PDB file of C-alpha atoms in Angstrom:
ATOM      1  CA  MET D   1      13.963   8.256 -16.395  1.00  0.00           C
ATOM      2  CA  ALA D   2      14.935   8.034 -12.187  1.00  0.00           C
ATOM      3  CA  PHE D   3      13.238  10.477 -10.258  1.00  0.00           C
ATOM      4  CA  ASN D   4      15.194  13.298  -8.758  1.00  0.00           C
ATOM      5  CA  ARG D   5      15.225  16.646  -7.535  1.00  0.00           C
ATOM      6  CA  ASP D   6      15.192  18.694 -10.328  1.00  0.00           C
ATOM      7  CA  ILE D   7      12.392  16.523 -11.861  1.00  0.00           C
ATOM      8  CA  LEU D   8      10.160  16.888  -8.497  1.00  0.00           C
ATOM      9  CA  LYS D   9      10.945  20.986  -9.010  1.00  0.00           C
ATOM     10  CA  LYS D  10       9.968  21.049 -12.780  1.00  0.00           C
ATOM     11  CA  GLU D  11       6.673  19.190 -11.846  1.00  0.00           C
ATOM     12  CA  VAL D  12       5.818  21.144  -8.821  1.00  0.00           C
ATOM     13  CA  LYS D  13       6.445  24.840 -10.684  1.00  0.00           C
ATOM     14  CA  ASP D  14       4.404  23.318 -13.771  1.00  0.00           C
ATOM     15  CA  ARG D  15       1.349  22.106 -11.225  1.00  0.00           C
ATOM     16  CA  LEU D  16       1.557  25.627  -9.609  1.00  0.00           C
ATOM     17  CA  GLY D  17       1.598  27.599 -12.517  1.00  0.00           C
ATOM     18  CA  SER D  18       4.917  28.614 -14.113  1.00  0.00           C
ATOM     19  CA  ASP D  19       3.902  32.029 -14.699  1.00  0.00           C
ATOM     20  CA  TYR D  20       3.727  33.111 -11.316  1.00  0.00           C
ATOM     21  CA  THR D  21       5.935  30.645  -9.405  1.00  0.00           C
ATOM     22  CA  PRO D  22       9.256  32.236  -9.949  1.00  0.00           C
ATOM     23  CA  ILE D  23       7.995  35.330  -8.574  1.00  0.00           C
ATOM     24  CA  GLU D  24       6.154  34.080  -5.677  1.00  0.00           C
ATOM     25  CA  LEU D  25       8.235  30.962  -4.634  1.00  0.00           C
ATOM     26  CA  SER D  26      12.334  31.303  -5.479  1.00  0.00           C
ATOM     27  CA  ASP D  27      14.130  28.511  -5.794  1.00  0.00           C
ATOM     28  CA  ASP D  28      15.726  28.729  -2.249  1.00  0.00           C
ATOM     29  CA  ALA D  29      12.261  28.657  -0.768  1.00  0.00           C
ATOM     30  CA  LEU D  30      11.576  25.420  -2.881  1.00  0.00           C
ATOM     31  CA  ASN D  31      14.766  23.938  -1.820  1.00  0.00           C
ATOM     32  CA  GLY D  32      14.101  24.382   1.636  1.00  0.00           C
ATOM     33  CA  ILE D  33      10.414  22.876   1.442  1.00  0.00           C
ATOM     34  CA  ILE D  34      11.787  19.868  -0.381  1.00  0.00           C
ATOM     35  CA  SER D  35      14.528  19.328   2.174  1.00  0.00           C
ATOM     36  CA  GLN D  36      11.855  19.942   5.257  1.00  0.00           C
ATOM     37  CA  THR D  37       9.468  17.206   3.246  1.00  0.00           C
ATOM     38  CA  LEU D  38      12.318  14.816   3.247  1.00  0.00           C
ATOM     39  CA  ARG D  39      12.812  14.982   6.945  1.00  0.00           C
ATOM     40  CA  ILE D  40       9.225  14.366   7.320  1.00  0.00           C
ATOM     41  CA  PHE D  41       9.206  11.502   5.096  1.00  0.00           C
ATOM     42  CA  ALA D  42      12.169  10.159   6.906  1.00  0.00           C
ATOM     43  CA  ARG D  43      10.244   9.790  10.310  1.00  0.00           C
ATOM     44  CA  TYR D  44       7.256   7.456   8.728  1.00  0.00           C
ATOM     45  CA  LYS D  45       9.606   5.705   5.773  1.00  0.00           C
ATOM     46  CA  PRO D  46      13.103   5.725   7.375  1.00  0.00           C
ATOM     47  CA  LEU D  47      15.817   4.312   4.911  1.00  0.00           C
ATOM     48  CA  ILE D  48      16.552   0.974   6.037  1.00  0.00           C
ATOM     49  CA  ARG D  49      20.197  -1.347   5.699  1.00  0.00           C
ATOM     50  CA  HIS D  50      21.190  -4.228   7.360  1.00  0.00           C
ATOM     51  CA  GLU D  51      25.016  -5.030   8.367  1.00  0.00           C
ATOM     52  CA  ASN D  52      26.196  -8.247   9.219  1.00  0.00           C
ATOM     53  CA  PHE D  53      28.866  -8.955  11.752  1.00  0.00           C
ATOM     54  CA  THR D  54      30.793 -12.306  12.936  1.00  0.00           C
ATOM     55  CA  ALA D  55      31.768 -12.555  16.817  1.00  0.00           C
ATOM     56  CA  SER D  56      34.149 -15.502  16.496  1.00  0.00           C
ATOM     57  CA  VAL D  57      35.995 -14.953  19.742  1.00  0.00           C
ATOM     58  CA  PRO D  58      34.456 -15.742  22.974  1.00  0.00           C
ATOM     59  CA  GLY D  59      33.762 -12.598  25.363  1.00  0.00           C
ATOM     60  CA  VAL D  60      32.738  -9.110  24.054  1.00  0.00           C
ATOM     61  CA  ASN D  61      33.162  -8.182  20.628  1.00  0.00           C
ATOM     62  CA  THR D  62      32.770  -4.621  19.545  1.00  0.00           C
ATOM     63  CA  PHE D  63      31.692  -3.361  15.726  1.00  0.00           C
ATOM     64  CA  ASP D  64      31.778   0.194  14.454  1.00  0.00           C
ATOM     65  CA  LEU D  65      29.240   1.000  11.942  1.00  0.00           C
ATOM     66  CA  PRO D  66      29.943   2.873   8.887  1.00  0.00           C
ATOM     67  CA  GLU D  67      29.726   6.681   9.207  1.00  0.00           C
ATOM     68  CA  ASP D  68      26.296   7.211   7.256  1.00  0.00           C
ATOM     69  CA  VAL D  69      24.314   5.192   9.689  1.00  0.00           C
ATOM     70  CA  THR D  70      22.468   7.543  11.660  1.00  0.00           C
ATOM     71  CA  GLY D  71      20.456   5.053  13.998  1.00  0.00           C
ATOM     72  CA  ILE D  72      19.836   1.342  14.992  1.00  0.00           C
ATOM     73  CA  ARG D  73      16.390  -0.185  15.248  1.00  0.00           C
ATOM     74  CA  HIS D  74      17.044  -3.717  16.151  1.00  0.00           C
ATOM     75  CA  VAL D  75      20.097  -5.888  16.626  1.00  0.00           C
ATOM     76  CA  GLU D  76      19.544  -9.793  16.414  1.00  0.00           C
ATOM     77  CA  LEU D  77      21.979 -12.150  17.806  1.00  0.00           C
ATOM     78  CA  MET D  78      22.209 -15.533  16.605  1.00  0.00           C
ATOM     79  CA  PRO D  79      24.342 -17.998  18.322  1.00  0.00           C
ATOM     80  CA  GLY D  80      25.336 -21.614  17.440  1.00  0.00           C
ATOM     81  CA  ILE D  81      23.967 -24.290  19.683  1.00  0.00           C
ATOM     82  CA  ALA D  82      26.967 -24.601  22.208  1.00  0.00           C
ATOM     83  CA  GLY D  83      26.503 -28.593  23.520  1.00  0.00           C
ATOM     84  CA  ALA D  84      29.065 -27.750  25.974  1.00  0.00           C
ATOM     85  CA  LEU D  85      27.364 -25.521  27.803  1.00  0.00           C
ATOM     86  CA  ASN D  86      24.289 -27.535  28.745  1.00  0.00           C
ATOM     87  CA  ASN D  87      24.271 -31.341  29.123  1.00  0.00           C
ATOM     88  CA  GLY D  88      21.248 -33.154  28.008  1.00  0.00           C
ATOM     89  CA  LEU D  89      18.585 -32.734  25.104  1.00  0.00           C
ATOM     90  CA  ALA D  90      19.821 -30.992  22.276  1.00  0.00           C
ATOM     91  CA  LEU D  91      16.265 -29.874  22.274  1.00  0.00           C
ATOM     92  CA  GLU D  92      17.439 -28.051  25.353  1.00  0.00           C
ATOM     93  CA  ASN D  93      20.146 -26.632  23.793  1.00  0.00           C
ATOM     94  CA  ALA D  94      18.303 -25.292  20.901  1.00  0.00           C
ATOM     95  CA  LEU D  95      15.982 -23.530  23.269  1.00  0.00           C
ATOM     96  CA  LEU D  96      18.623 -22.037  25.326  1.00  0.00           C
ATOM     97  CA  SER D  97      20.141 -20.748  22.037  1.00  0.00           C
ATOM     98  CA  GLY D  98      16.910 -19.130  20.642  1.00  0.00           C
ATOM     99  CA  VAL D  99      16.508 -21.520  17.981  1.00  0.00           C
ATOM    100  CA  PRO D 100      12.380 -21.448  16.746  1.00  0.00           C
ATOM    101  CA  MET D 101      10.543 -24.682  18.102  1.00  0.00           C
ATOM    102  CA  TYR D 102       7.655 -26.199  16.393  1.00  0.00           C
ATOM    103  CA  ILE D 103       5.501 -27.947  18.587  1.00  0.00           C
ATOM    104  CA  GLY D 104       3.373 -30.824  16.760  1.00  0.00           C
ATOM    105  CA  THR D 105       1.471 -34.134  18.149  1.00  0.00           C
ATOM    106  CA  GLY D 106       1.758 -37.419  16.787  1.00  0.00           C
ATOM    107  CA  THR D 107       1.128 -41.215  17.366  1.00  0.00           C
ATOM    108  CA  ASP D 108       4.519 -41.487  18.727  1.00  0.00           C
ATOM    109  CA  VAL D 109       5.399 -38.713  20.161  1.00  0.00           C
ATOM    110  CA  THR D 110       3.910 -35.641  22.270  1.00  0.00           C
ATOM    111  CA  ILE D 111       5.702 -32.693  23.935  1.00  0.00           C
ATOM    112  CA  ASP D 112       4.141 -30.456  26.643  1.00  0.00           C
ATOM    113  CA  ILE D 113       3.932 -26.866  25.456  1.00  0.00           C
ATOM    114  CA  SER D 114       4.042 -25.563  29.224  1.00  0.00           C
ATOM    115  CA  TYR D 115       7.205 -27.818  29.845  1.00  0.00           C
ATOM    116  CA  LEU D 116       8.946 -25.974  27.341  1.00  0.00           C
ATOM    117  CA  HIS D 117       8.219 -22.800  28.252  1.00  0.00           C
ATOM    118  CA  TYR D 118       9.252 -23.158  31.925  1.00  0.00           C
ATOM    119  CA  ARG D 119      12.208 -25.188  30.857  1.00  0.00           C
ATOM    120  CA  ARG D 120      13.350 -22.592  28.784  1.00  0.00           C
ATOM    121  CA  LEU D 121      12.769 -19.872  31.351  1.00  0.00           C
ATOM    122  CA  TRP D 122      14.850 -22.099  34.141  1.00  0.00           C
ATOM    123  CA  LEU D 123      17.830 -22.536  31.413  1.00  0.00           C
ATOM    124  CA  LYS D 124      17.847 -19.038  30.626  1.00  0.00           C
ATOM    125  CA  GLN D 125      18.213 -17.906  34.285  1.00  0.00           C
ATOM    126  CA  VAL D 126      20.966 -20.544  34.930  1.00  0.00           C
ATOM    127  CA  SER D 127      22.830 -19.108  31.843  1.00  0.00           C
ATOM    128  CA  ARG D 128      22.846 -15.586  32.970  1.00  0.00           C
ATOM    129  CA  GLU D 129      24.114 -16.819  36.167  1.00  0.00           C
ATOM    130  CA  LEU D 130      27.322 -18.902  34.717  1.00  0.00           C
ATOM    131  CA  ALA D 131      27.484 -15.717  32.635  1.00  0.00           C
ATOM    132  CA  SER D 132      26.915 -17.459  29.287  1.00  0.00           C
ATOM    133  CA  ASP D 133      23.703 -15.960  28.122  1.00  0.00           C
ATOM    134  CA  PRO D 134      24.814 -14.121  24.842  1.00  0.00           C
ATOM    135  CA  ASP D 135      23.231 -10.322  24.975  1.00  0.00           C
ATOM    136  CA  THR D 136      24.118  -7.371  22.509  1.00  0.00           C
ATOM    137  CA  ALA D 137      24.258  -3.420  23.314  1.00  0.00           C
ATOM    138  CA  TYR D 138      24.854  -0.634  21.125  1.00  0.00           C
ATOM    139  CA  VAL D 139      25.822   2.865  21.837  1.00  0.00           C
ATOM    140  CA  LYS D 140      26.465   6.450  19.529  1.00  0.00           C
ATOM    141  CA  ASP D 141      29.724   8.593  20.218  1.00  0.00           C
ATOM    142  CA  PRO D 142      28.782  11.688  20.899  1.00  0.00           C
ATOM    143  CA  VAL D 143      31.732  13.246  19.266  1.00  0.00           C
ATOM    144  CA  THR D 144      32.116  11.355  16.091  1.00  0.00           C
ATOM    145  CA  GLY D 145      28.576  10.469  15.642  1.00  0.00           C
ATOM    146  CA  ILE D 146      29.747   6.557  14.974  1.00  0.00           C
ATOM    147  CA  TRP D 147      27.557   3.959  16.329  1.00  0.00           C
ATOM    148  CA  THR D 148      29.205   0.967  17.825  1.00  0.00           C
ATOM    149  CA  VAL D 149      27.296  -2.636  18.653  1.00  0.00           C
ATOM    150  CA  TYR D 150      28.601  -4.548  21.776  1.00  0.00           C
ATOM    151  CA  ALA D 151      28.070  -8.159  21.516  1.00  0.00           C
ATOM    152  CA  PHE D 152      29.185 -10.620  24.466  1.00  0.00           C
ATOM    153  CA  CYS D 153      28.991 -14.579  23.116  1.00  0.00           C
ATOM    154  CA  THR D 154      30.488 -17.384  24.756  1.00  0.00           C
ATOM    155  CA  ALA D 155      30.566 -19.285  21.483  1.00  0.00           C
ATOM    156  CA  PRO D 156      30.701 -17.876  17.808  1.00  0.00           C
ATOM    157  CA  CYS D 157      27.588 -15.600  16.874  1.00  0.00           C
ATOM    158  CA  TRP D 158      26.261 -14.205  13.748  1.00  0.00           C
ATOM    159  CA  LEU D 159      24.977 -10.262  13.980  1.00  0.00           C
ATOM    160  CA  ASP D 160      22.166  -8.488  12.114  1.00  0.00           C
ATOM    161  CA  VAL D 161      22.108  -5.214  12.658  1.00  0.00           C
ATOM    162  CA  THR D 162      19.026  -3.134  11.401  1.00  0.00           C
ATOM    163  CA  CYS D 163      20.230   0.432  11.167  1.00  0.00           C
ATOM    164  CA  THR D 164      18.937   3.594   9.214  1.00  0.00           C
ATOM    165  CA  ILE D 165      20.804   6.122   6.826  1.00  0.00           C
ATOM    166  CA  GLU D 166      20.012   9.577   5.231  1.00  0.00           C
ATOM    167  CA  HIS D 167      17.731   9.683   2.041  1.00  0.00           C
ATOM    168  CA  ASP D 168      19.968  10.835  -0.726  1.00  0.00           C
ATOM    169  CA  GLU D 169      19.467  14.826  -1.028  1.00  0.00           C
ATOM    170  CA  ASN D 170      18.968  14.208  -4.588  1.00  0.00           C
ATOM    171  CA  LEU D 171      16.205  12.206  -3.800  1.00  0.00           C
ATOM    172  CA  THR D 172      17.417   9.023  -5.867  1.00  0.00           C
ATOM    173  CA  ASN D 173      16.764   6.572  -3.283  1.00  0.00           C
ATOM    174  CA  LEU D 174      12.913   7.357  -2.394  1.00  0.00           C
ATOM    175  CA  GLU D 175      10.917   4.562  -2.401  1.00  0.00           C
ATOM    176  CA  HIS D 176       9.397   4.223  -6.020  1.00  0.00           C
ATOM    177  CA  ASP D 177       5.502   3.774  -4.593  1.00  0.00           C
ATOM    178  CA  TRP D 178       5.793   6.902  -2.296  1.00  0.00           C
ATOM    179  CA  THR D 179       7.249   9.513  -4.817  1.00  0.00           C
ATOM    180  CA  TRP D 180       3.601  10.201  -5.573  1.00  0.00           C
ATOM    181  CA  TRP D 181       3.079  11.194  -1.681  1.00  0.00           C
ATOM    182  CA  PHE D 182       6.547  13.430  -1.654  1.00  0.00           C
ATOM    183  CA  VAL D 183       5.082  15.181  -4.941  1.00  0.00           C
ATOM    184  CA  GLU D 184       2.026  16.009  -3.399  1.00  0.00           C
ATOM    185  CA  TYR D 185       3.344  17.039   0.018  1.00  0.00           C
ATOM    186  CA  VAL D 186       5.865  19.259  -1.795  1.00  0.00           C
ATOM    187  CA  ILE D 187       3.132  21.102  -3.817  1.00  0.00           C
ATOM    188  CA  ALA D 188       0.774  21.359  -0.738  1.00  0.00           C
ATOM    189  CA  GLU D 189       3.652  23.082   1.537  1.00  0.00           C
ATOM    190  CA  SER D 190       4.419  25.237  -1.676  1.00  0.00           C
ATOM    191  CA  LYS D 191       0.852  26.490  -1.718  1.00  0.00           C
ATOM    192  CA  LYS D 192       0.765  26.963   2.047  1.00  0.00           C
ATOM    193  CA  THR D 193       3.790  29.110   1.417  1.00  0.00           C
ATOM    194  CA  ILE D 194       2.510  31.190  -1.127  1.00  0.00           C
ATOM    195  CA  GLY D 195      -0.873  31.451   0.424  1.00  0.00           C
ATOM    196  CA  GLU D 196       1.169  33.064   3.707  1.00  0.00           C
ATOM    197  CA  ALA D 197       2.670  35.381   1.396  1.00  0.00           C
ATOM    198  CA  ARG D 198      -0.663  36.421   0.014  1.00  0.00           C
ATOM    199  CA  SER D 199      -2.398  36.747   3.027  1.00  0.00           C
ATOM    200  CA  LYS D 200      -0.714  39.522   4.211  1.00  0.00           C
ATOM    201  CA  PHE D 201      -2.830  41.562   2.024  1.00  0.00           C
ATOM    202  CA  ASP D 202      -6.397  41.922   0.928  1.00  0.00           C
ATOM    203  CA  SER D 203      -5.980  43.289  -2.316  1.00  0.00           C
ATOM    204  CA  ILE D 204      -2.763  44.972  -4.257  1.00  0.00           C
ATOM    205  CA  PRO D 205      -2.736  47.632  -6.797  1.00  0.00           C
ATOM    206  CA  VAL D 206      -2.845  46.920 -10.553  1.00  0.00           C
ATOM    207  CA  ALA D 207      -3.563  48.726 -13.627  1.00  0.00           C
ATOM    208  CA  GLY D 208      -6.947  50.083 -13.489  1.00  0.00           C
ATOM    209  CA  GLY D 209      -7.643  49.327  -9.887  1.00  0.00           C
ATOM    210  CA  ARG D 210      -6.877  46.666  -7.363  1.00  0.00           C
ATOM    211  CA  MET D 211      -6.792  42.980  -7.620  1.00  0.00           C
ATOM    212  CA  SER D 212      -7.845  40.992  -4.528  1.00  0.00           C
ATOM    213  CA  MET D 213      -5.704  38.026  -2.834  1.00  0.00           C
ATOM    214  CA  ASN D 214      -6.881  34.657  -2.372  1.00  0.00           C
ATOM    215  CA  GLY D 215      -3.828  33.489   0.491  1.00  0.00           C
ATOM    216  CA  ALA D 216      -6.531  32.776   3.091  1.00  0.00           C
ATOM    217  CA  ALA D 217      -8.201  30.054   1.160  1.00  0.00           C
ATOM    218  CA  MET D 218      -5.128  29.062  -0.489  1.00  0.00           C
ATOM    219  CA  LYS D 219      -3.669  28.523   2.881  1.00  0.00           C
ATOM    220  CA  GLN D 220      -6.610  26.419   4.162  1.00  0.00           C
ATOM    221  CA  GLU D 221      -6.616  24.387   1.297  1.00  0.00           C
ATOM    222  CA  ALA D 222      -2.927  23.619   1.479  1.00  0.00           C
ATOM    223  CA  GLU D 223      -3.241  22.680   5.346  1.00  0.00           C
ATOM    224  CA  ALA D 224      -6.169  20.429   4.537  1.00  0.00           C
ATOM    225  CA  LYS D 225      -4.106  18.479   1.764  1.00  0.00           C
ATOM    226  CA  ILE D 226      -1.336  18.233   4.591  1.00  0.00           C
ATOM    227  CA  ALA D 227      -3.267  16.814   7.359  1.00  0.00           C
ATOM    228  CA  GLN D 228      -4.811  14.052   4.540  1.00  0.00           C
ATOM    229  CA  LEU D 229      -1.071  13.227   3.560  1.00  0.00           C
ATOM    230  CA  ILE D 230       0.311  12.727   6.936  1.00  0.00           C
ATOM    231  CA  ASN D 231      -2.621  10.599   7.948  1.00  0.00           C
ATOM    232  CA  ASP D 232      -1.868   8.554   4.742  1.00  0.00           C
ATOM    233  CA  ILE D 233       1.559   7.909   5.513  1.00  0.00           C
ATOM    234  CA  GLN D 234       0.922   7.384   9.224  1.00  0.00           C
ATOM    235  CA  GLY D 235      -1.384   4.846   8.461  1.00  0.00           C
ATOM    236  CA  SER D 236       0.849   2.754   6.202  1.00  0.00           C
ATOM    237  CA  ARG D 237       3.361   2.176   9.036  1.00  0.00           C
ATOM    238  CA  VAL D 238       3.984  -1.369   9.717  1.00  0.00           C
ATOM    239  CA  ASP D 239       5.148  -0.867  13.373  1.00  0.00           C
ATOM    240  CA  MET D 240       1.630   0.536  14.605  1.00  0.00           C
ATOM    241  CA  PHE D 241      -1.300  -1.501  15.675  1.00  0.00           C
ATOM    242  CA  PRO D 242      -3.916  -1.946  13.336  1.00  0.00           C
ATOM    243  CA  ARG D 243      -6.576   0.671  13.262  1.00  0.00           C
ATOM    244  CA  TRP D 244     -10.338   0.233  12.825  1.00  0.00           C
ATOM    245  CA  ALA D 245     -12.709   3.202  11.850  1.00  0.00           C
TER     246      ALA D 245
END
C-alpha cells in the first residue's frame, strides 16, 4: 500500500499509544504538525521537475511555466552550433556554443589547454559585443504567481528548466527513502506538543490521589530527536560542500 496521510496518522497514534493520543493530541493538531513537517521537509528535499522548451525564433522568446511551479532552480540553455556567427575552426564554434571540449594528446595532434581557455573568453566577449551571445532570465508575476522564462537566441536553442513544485498534501509523492524520516519527525513533533501541554502542570488529580506529569522530560526527549533528524536530512543535501568530522 502506498504511503499517504492516513497511514502516517495511524502509525503516529499507534506509536504514541492510542489510549491517550485522541485526548491529548486532536486530529486538527496532528494535521497541523504534518503540514509543518511537510514545509520543513520541502526546504531540504524539494520536489523537482524539468520543463523543456524550444526557442526556434531568433530574438527574445518567452515561456510561461505551469501554475503548479513554485520556483526555478536552474535554466540550462543549449544552443546549436551557429557557424554563420563566427568564421574559422569548428572547434571555436563549439566553444562559443558551450559544447564541452575534451582535451587529449597524441602523436599527431596536441592542443594547448591555455589557448582554448583564453580563446573562448575572447570569443565570448566578441559575441556579447555583437549581441550574439545567448542568455536567459526568469521572473515571477507578483499577481498571478506564474513563472516566466525569457531566452535570447540568435539561432534555435533548447531550454531545460529545473523547477520546484509542491508536495502532495496527501503525501503520496514523498520520496520512498525518506518516508521513515517523515514519520519520525511527525512523532517527535507530536511528543513535543504533548510535552508542552503536560508541562503546564506538575500533577493532576486522579481517584485516590494525584498523578505526576512527565511533560518536561517528554519535551526534552522530543527536541533532541528533532535536532538529530534535522542534522540527518541537512547532511544529505547534495548542494552542500562535503563535511568532515
